[in-house]
Amino acid sequence: MHIAEGYLPPLHAAAWTVVAAPFVVHGARAVVRQVRDNPESKLLLGAAGAFTFVLSALKIPSVTGSCSHPTGTGLGAVLFRPPVMALLGTIVLFFQATLLAHGGLTTLGANAFSMAVVGPWVAYGVYRLVRSVGGGLGLGVFFAAALGDLATYCVTSAQLALAFPDATSGVLGSVLKFGSIFAVTQIPLAVSEGLLTVLVVRLLVRVSPAELERLGLLKRPSEPTEVTA
Amino acid sequence: MLPLDVAAYTNRWRARHPGEKAFLSLGLLVLAVALPPWPGAAVCAPVALGLLLGPAGVAGRVVWRAARVPLGFVLVGAAPLLVTVGGTPWPAWNPGGLVPAAELTARAVAALLCLLLFAATTPLAELLPRLQRVGVPAAVIEIASLIYRLLFLLLESLRVVREAQALRLGFRTWRTTYRSLAGQGASVFLRAFDRARRLEQGLASRGYDGQLRVQVVSRPVSRPFVAATAALLVAVTAVVLELRSVL
């Protein structure tokens, strides 16, 4: 759910940019370090970013009759970790603004905070939590993608509400208004994205386990030890 | 290819320095957002649209197609301002919300046109290498450039896979649709990483030292264009402030 260009008042746009900046800078530093130590990872990061962009071009059928697209933050966070996603997500948002006019440059900070920072961190936290209590890969990925998507939608609703508080009930009433108007598409979308992400990961486990091992999603099978007599 | 990217390579300002176009469109964007929406948006929107359709020569059809979806978001997003919750009745019509909703819509439309002025005239391949001058780390620019180059290949793969699935009745029921979508996601992942691996091998065999050097076409900065832009931005600000004091 991208906040369109010019939608936020200037002060809010600037404030959200300031809020998102430390996370993006942290992600950029992590990436620069990674690239310095291992120059080949630049190409993998490019692939990861392009994959995230193209994921948002998938058209999920929505129960409301329209088509929606997944955010890809959940899958991205689980595959590439949240700090990297903060940078890749922001680059992807910049491309979405300049190539598709989805989102915008003045709202890049607000969108980056919801989609490249909060969404991935929630998704990754949920994934770790589910895995640590014994949940399987599928369950972890489902909740990561669905709750990452929902967290993004909640943060966006709060950002809109802070910018335009309700005349009677203030910010809380406004959160309710924006939340309910976008819930029609976003809640079914979160469930759809969760299901779809599980299917994608299942397929990848079958056809590309080596890549998932390289990304740390699957454990490397232990080396067979030679037994000498 | 994406329609805005096609426009960026085919408009009349194609050969101009990206900095000139950024100064003009992003300058107008700042004015559209920072100046009071009335009459700020009413001045900035026609200026941006006029520049897009006139001197830049971007087709109106391209502008409309790119603007449709964000405009839908703006209209849906402005509707909650027209109702208020928490009183009786719940929810109630909010007559005081009409002006803020109109101002919000006007500002967003003006800002969107300024964004389109930038997006439809500036190829990203020319902009990205120049971002180093404004302090973006080289590694980040290289990754962004790789994403930009890969994403068109992947979008094309996605289109071909989708077409193949449609021809095999892959979108007949919800069940088959989800299976097909998962296939699309997984195939894009595989192709992205396969491309990256092949690029890696290709570069390694050519003495890759960690730097991706690309040739950037040198474009002279046109002083008259920059001067005219500065004059336009000052004129827009003056007209808006003058109109505001009169109206």
XYZ file of C-alpha atoms in Angstrom:
476
model
C 0.000 0.000 0.000
C 1.950 2.988 -1.280
C 1.160 6.503 -0.089
C 0.840 8.522 -3.293
C 3.075 11.445 -4.205
C 2.094 14.687 -2.481
C -0.427 12.999 -0.199
C 1.418 13.823 3.024
C 1.801 17.419 4.236
C 5.418 18.671 3.933
C 6.210 18.403 7.660
C 5.004 14.814 7.837
C 6.847 13.871 4.663
C 10.073 15.313 6.095
C 9.521 13.730 9.526
C 8.984 10.228 8.098
C 12.087 10.624 5.964
C 14.065 11.432 9.123
C 12.527 8.430 10.923
C 13.296 5.991 8.090
C 16.782 7.369 7.334
C 18.751 5.670 10.181
C 17.401 2.239 9.182
C 18.185 2.778 5.514
C 21.667 4.155 6.323
C 22.272 1.180 8.623
C 21.187 -1.161 5.825
C 23.407 0.670 3.334
C 26.403 0.385 5.677
C 25.766 -3.336 6.174
C 25.541 -3.795 2.414
C 28.677 -1.707 1.703
C 30.582 -3.795 4.276
C 29.282 -7.018 2.783
C 30.219 -5.910 -0.722
C 33.718 -4.855 0.389
C 34.371 -8.239 1.991
C 32.788 -10.188 -0.816
C 32.488 -8.266 -4.124
C 30.472 -11.093 -5.732
C 27.606 -10.470 -3.291
C 26.851 -7.277 -5.220
C 25.377 -9.351 -8.013
C 23.315 -11.439 -5.614
C 22.003 -8.294 -3.947
C 21.078 -6.939 -7.363
C 19.209 -10.186 -8.065
C 17.469 -9.968 -4.680
C 16.359 -6.384 -5.349
C 15.113 -7.159 -8.846
C 13.251 -10.195 -7.466
C 11.567 -7.982 -4.829
C 10.523 -5.475 -7.497
C 9.140 -8.138 -9.810
C 7.269 -9.883 -6.949
C 5.137 -6.763 -6.697
C 4.182 -7.278 -10.351
C 2.406 -10.573 -9.544
C -1.337 -10.109 -9.677
C -3.120 -11.824 -6.790
C -6.875 -12.243 -7.294
C -8.639 -10.443 -4.460
C -11.974 -11.437 -2.910
C -13.251 -7.917 -3.561
C -13.054 -8.651 -7.279
C -10.087 -6.456 -8.041
C -6.494 -7.566 -8.373
C -3.850 -6.712 -5.818
C -0.130 -7.250 -5.725
C 1.972 -8.697 -2.918
C 4.448 -6.463 -1.094
C 7.104 -9.174 -1.035
C 8.460 -7.788 2.243
C 7.829 -11.014 4.176
C 9.628 -13.263 1.730
C 12.392 -10.694 1.264
C 12.963 -10.349 5.016
C 13.111 -14.116 5.549
C 15.449 -14.643 2.576
C 17.705 -11.602 2.800
C 17.292 -10.311 6.449
C 15.740 -6.972 7.510
C 18.812 -4.634 7.361
C 19.438 -5.600 3.728
C 15.725 -5.265 3.006
C 15.739 -1.714 4.449
C 18.106 -0.705 1.646
C 16.783 -2.971 -1.118
C 13.178 -2.077 -0.213
C 13.965 1.645 -0.398
C 15.686 1.234 -3.786
C 12.693 -0.767 -5.027
C 10.301 1.931 -3.736
C 12.361 4.565 -5.568
C 12.063 2.529 -8.776
C 8.343 2.001 -8.241
C 7.941 5.771 -7.882
C 10.014 6.653 -10.937
C 9.052 3.761 -13.238
C 5.424 3.166 -12.260
C 4.421 6.383 -10.396
C 3.421 4.132 -7.467
C 4.278 5.943 -4.263
C 6.391 9.040 -4.599
C 9.583 10.881 -3.811
C 8.188 13.110 -1.039
C 6.441 10.075 0.464
C 9.470 7.795 -0.032
C 10.452 8.127 3.652
C 6.968 7.209 4.898
C 6.650 4.317 2.456
C 10.174 3.099 3.239
C 9.385 3.129 6.960
C 6.250 1.027 6.549
C 7.361 -1.288 3.731
C 11.135 -1.514 4.009
C 11.576 -1.199 7.787
C 8.522 -2.193 9.872
C 7.164 -4.849 7.470
C 10.455 -6.762 7.151
C 11.307 -6.516 10.865
C 7.848 -7.771 11.903
C 8.017 -10.535 9.287
C 11.483 -11.615 10.371
C 10.582 -11.448 14.098
C 7.468 -13.540 13.524
C 9.427 -16.038 11.420
C 12.087 -16.464 14.122
C 9.413 -16.759 16.811
C 7.437 -19.435 14.958
C 10.596 -21.394 14.170
C 11.864 -21.124 17.759
C 8.646 -22.600 19.185
C 8.955 -25.549 16.838
C 6.836 -24.337 13.903
C 7.800 -25.644 10.473
C 9.228 -23.648 7.579
C 5.807 -23.340 5.913
C 4.072 -22.083 9.047
C 6.888 -19.613 9.762
C 6.843 -18.265 6.226
C 3.029 -17.969 6.179
C 2.871 -15.907 9.379
C 5.929 -13.868 8.383
C 4.413 -12.868 5.038
C 0.860 -12.330 6.328
C 1.796 -10.408 9.487
C 4.547 -8.458 7.700
C 1.908 -7.349 5.210
C -0.571 -6.493 7.973
C 2.066 -4.530 9.898
C 2.803 -2.492 6.763
C -0.886 -1.747 6.346
C -1.286 -0.751 10.039
C 1.713 1.592 9.897
C 0.433 3.200 6.678
C -3.003 3.712 8.270
C -1.325 5.315 11.301
C 0.788 7.549 9.044
C -2.322 8.726 7.195
C -4.203 9.213 10.481
C -1.408 11.292 12.016
C -1.454 13.529 8.952
C -5.237 13.866 8.921
C -6.732 13.471 12.431
C -10.505 13.099 12.709
C -12.475 16.279 13.493
C -14.255 14.648 16.473
C -12.181 11.742 17.710
C -8.670 12.821 16.720
C -5.927 10.487 15.579
C -7.506 7.302 17.012
C -10.765 7.862 15.158
C -8.789 8.588 12.027
C -6.783 5.346 12.373
C -10.136 3.556 12.496
C -11.387 5.353 9.376
C -8.290 4.789 7.246
C -7.835 1.299 8.680
C -11.345 0.198 7.795
C -11.345 1.736 4.317
C -8.165 -0.108 3.306
C -8.990 -3.273 5.319
C -11.351 -4.315 2.509
C -8.401 -5.038 0.267
C -5.482 -5.357 2.673
C -6.678 -8.087 5.074
C -7.619 -10.601 2.335
C -4.393 -9.597 0.583
C -2.320 -10.382 3.697
C -3.821 -13.887 3.874
C -3.346 -14.366 0.108
C 0.260 -13.204 0.330
C 0.876 -15.616 3.221
C -0.509 -18.552 1.234
C 1.307 -17.583 -1.937
C 4.622 -17.167 -0.113
C 4.282 -20.656 1.377
C 3.704 -22.082 -2.111
C 6.707 -20.174 -3.510
C 9.001 -21.348 -0.699
C 7.782 -24.954 -1.032
C 8.547 -24.863 -4.718
C 11.980 -23.348 -4.056
C 12.793 -26.006 -1.441
C 12.085 -28.604 -4.115
C 13.862 -26.999 -7.075
C 16.553 -24.801 -5.580
C 17.651 -26.055 -2.151
C 21.269 -24.982 -2.793
C 20.276 -21.334 -3.164
C 18.184 -21.448 0.017
C 21.118 -23.009 1.871
C 23.353 -20.227 0.600
C 20.844 -17.688 1.979
C 20.657 -19.551 5.295
C 16.980 -20.504 5.031
C 17.735 -24.213 4.918
C 20.391 -25.894 6.994
C 23.242 -27.485 5.060
C 23.064 -31.224 5.356
C 25.883 -32.355 7.668
C 28.949 -33.662 5.864
C 29.226 -37.444 5.959
C 32.082 -38.346 8.275
C 34.511 -40.981 7.230
C 34.895 -43.808 9.604
C 38.312 -45.313 9.609
C 39.019 -48.582 11.108
C 9.208 -2.206 -21.234
C 7.406 0.040 -18.813
C 5.536 2.946 -20.457
C 7.216 5.594 -18.272
C 10.654 4.173 -19.096
C 9.798 4.206 -22.801
C 8.722 7.851 -22.455
C 11.988 8.646 -20.651
C 13.944 7.395 -23.684
C 11.738 8.931 -26.365
C 10.783 12.391 -25.085
C 12.207 15.612 -26.530
C 14.326 16.240 -23.420
C 16.015 12.862 -23.751
C 19.441 14.395 -24.463
C 19.321 16.901 -21.607
C 21.478 16.456 -18.505
C 19.517 14.569 -15.792
C 20.485 17.293 -13.307
C 18.647 19.934 -15.362
C 15.473 17.861 -15.434
C 15.786 17.008 -11.744
C 16.196 20.708 -10.875
C 13.066 21.603 -12.834
C 10.743 18.763 -11.862
C 11.882 18.241 -8.279
C 11.958 22.013 -7.744
C 8.346 22.184 -8.919
C 7.544 19.151 -6.734
C 8.910 20.885 -3.638
C 6.842 23.977 -4.466
C 3.713 21.868 -5.095
C 4.044 20.240 -1.668
C 5.414 23.146 0.362
C 3.319 26.054 -0.923
C -0.269 26.407 0.342
C -2.419 24.005 -1.762
C -4.670 26.853 -2.804
C -3.507 28.432 -5.049
C -0.149 26.551 -5.052
C -1.452 23.316 -6.557
C -3.632 25.233 -9.021
C -0.483 26.923 -10.380
C 2.020 24.029 -10.178
C -0.258 21.374 -11.745
C -0.890 23.189 -15.058
C 2.782 24.234 -15.280
C 3.968 20.617 -14.837
C 1.337 19.244 -17.199
C 2.083 21.955 -19.776
C 5.825 21.162 -19.670
C 5.122 17.424 -19.949
C 2.801 17.646 -22.920
C 4.453 20.660 -24.570
C 8.253 21.067 -24.519
C 8.974 17.506 -23.275
C 6.571 16.021 -25.833
C 5.233 13.179 -23.686
C 1.934 11.753 -24.975
C -1.161 12.546 -22.922
C -2.094 8.850 -23.062
C 1.135 7.900 -21.253
C 0.535 10.525 -18.563
C -3.033 9.357 -17.993
C -2.077 5.675 -17.836
C 0.649 6.360 -15.281
C -1.565 8.687 -13.217
C -4.665 6.442 -12.999
C -3.645 4.171 -10.115
C -2.143 6.835 -7.814
C -5.169 9.050 -8.511
C -7.403 6.216 -7.325
C -5.418 6.035 -4.093
C -5.689 9.817 -3.627
C -9.468 9.801 -4.129
C -9.998 6.820 -1.804
C -7.584 8.397 0.687
C -9.394 11.755 0.606
C -12.830 10.224 1.278
C -12.238 9.595 5.030
C -11.821 13.359 5.505
C -15.475 13.801 4.534
C -16.771 11.742 7.462
C -16.156 11.986 11.180
C -16.417 9.204 13.732
C -16.842 9.255 17.500
C -19.892 11.523 17.752
C -23.577 10.882 17.071
C -24.526 9.693 14.544
C -21.541 7.423 14.063
C -20.161 8.023 11.479
C -21.400 11.484 10.514
C -20.949 13.682 7.440
C -18.222 16.229 8.103
C -18.910 19.446 6.167
C -15.661 20.937 7.519
C -13.713 18.196 5.762
C -14.674 19.319 2.275
C -11.985 22.016 1.993
C -9.117 19.875 3.435
C -10.154 16.973 1.150
C -10.151 19.260 -1.896
C -6.789 20.756 -0.878
C -5.319 17.300 -0.325
C -6.528 16.084 -3.720
C -5.213 19.206 -5.454
C -1.797 18.969 -3.789
C -1.480 15.261 -4.570
C -2.484 15.754 -8.230
C 0.013 18.616 -8.645
C 2.788 16.633 -6.950
C 2.005 13.563 -9.057
C 2.311 15.604 -12.273
C 5.702 16.946 -11.083
C 6.836 13.376 -10.343
C 5.690 12.330 -13.817
C 7.581 15.268 -15.333
C 10.726 13.789 -13.799
C 9.937 10.110 -14.406
C 8.799 10.486 -18.013
C 11.793 12.584 -19.107
C 14.755 11.114 -17.197
C 16.144 7.630 -18.006
C 17.254 6.032 -14.740
C 20.309 4.510 -16.418
C 21.614 8.064 -16.875
C 20.530 9.291 -13.447
C 21.893 6.478 -11.252
C 25.639 6.808 -12.048
C 25.397 10.542 -11.337
C 23.970 10.040 -7.842
C 27.494 9.550 -6.500
C 27.948 13.305 -6.759
C 25.197 13.803 -4.161
C 26.823 11.405 -1.698
C 25.198 8.035 -2.436
C 27.837 5.277 -1.866
C 29.207 3.686 -5.047
C 28.222 0.170 -3.901
C 24.605 1.250 -3.399
C 24.511 2.865 -6.860
C 25.967 -0.261 -8.452
C 23.379 -2.468 -6.743
C 20.593 -0.088 -7.819
C 21.932 -0.162 -11.400
C 22.023 -3.972 -11.331
C 18.430 -4.058 -10.064
C 17.425 -1.675 -12.849
C 19.102 -3.817 -15.514
C 17.789 -7.115 -14.178
C 14.219 -6.085 -13.536
C 13.287 -5.669 -17.206
C 14.642 -9.132 -18.015
C 12.686 -10.574 -15.111
C 9.500 -8.705 -16.010
C 9.784 -10.133 -19.517
C 10.336 -13.648 -18.088
C 7.324 -13.140 -15.854
C 5.208 -12.104 -18.842
C 6.270 -15.148 -20.839
C 5.663 -17.533 -17.919
C 2.237 -15.977 -17.294
C 1.310 -16.348 -20.950
C 2.441 -19.976 -21.010
C 0.402 -20.692 -17.875
C -2.666 -18.953 -19.309
C -2.414 -21.034 -22.495
C -2.386 -24.163 -20.315
C -5.540 -23.003 -18.434
C -3.441 -22.146 -15.396
C -5.870 -19.472 -14.198
C -9.097 -21.483 -14.497
C -9.841 -21.878 -10.783
C -8.529 -20.291 -7.574
C -6.490 -23.399 -6.900
C -4.760 -23.393 -10.270
C -4.332 -19.603 -10.095
C -2.414 -19.827 -6.825
C -0.333 -22.703 -8.133
C 0.492 -20.671 -11.253
C 1.349 -17.562 -9.209
C 3.666 -19.596 -6.990
C 5.288 -20.922 -10.161
C 5.792 -17.358 -11.375
C 7.357 -16.267 -8.054
C 9.663 -19.279 -7.931
C 10.698 -19.031 -11.579
C 11.507 -15.331 -11.179
C 13.620 -16.169 -8.113
C 15.491 -18.881 -9.991
C 16.046 -16.733 -13.062
C 17.207 -13.757 -10.958
C 19.812 -15.818 -9.152
C 20.793 -17.706 -12.277
C 21.400 -14.392 -14.068
C 23.408 -13.130 -11.079
C 25.532 -16.293 -11.057
C 26.172 -16.072 -14.797
C 27.070 -12.389 -14.500
C 29.409 -13.295 -11.654
C 31.152 -15.947 -13.757
C 31.318 -13.664 -16.782
C 32.830 -10.831 -14.747
C 35.244 -13.145 -12.911
C 36.616 -14.366 -16.222
C 37.157 -10.752 -17.294
C 39.189 -9.764 -14.241
C 36.420 -8.444 -11.982
C 38.003 -6.393 -9.203
C 34.835 -5.394 -7.388
C 34.006 -2.368 -9.524
C 31.304 -2.350 -12.181
C 32.408 0.355 -14.563
C 29.823 1.608 -17.015
C 30.231 4.288 -19.600
C 28.158 7.334 -18.804
C 27.298 9.505 -21.777
C 28.538 12.987 -21.034
C 25.819 15.579 -21.315
C 26.675 19.257 -21.043
C 24.565 21.284 -18.624
C 22.633 23.925 -20.502
C 22.970 27.239 -18.698
C 19.944 28.820 -20.414
C 17.801 25.838 -19.321
C 18.974 26.120 -15.713
C 18.450 29.893 -15.732
C 14.980 29.502 -17.238
C 14.144 26.852 -14.617
C 15.282 29.113 -11.769
C 13.221 31.964 -13.235
C 10.180 29.680 -13.574
C 10.443 28.463 -9.969
C 10.757 32.017 -8.681
C 7.842 33.127 -10.864
C 5.634 30.248 -9.656
C 6.414 31.096 -6.021
C 5.744 34.795 -6.605
C 2.464 34.174 -8.439
C 1.242 31.774 -5.725
C 2.085 34.160 -2.884
C 0.591 37.100 -4.763
C -2.615 35.210 -5.568
C -2.858 34.083 -1.959
C -2.703 37.642 -0.684
C -5.318 38.764 -3.226
C -7.779 35.864 -2.890
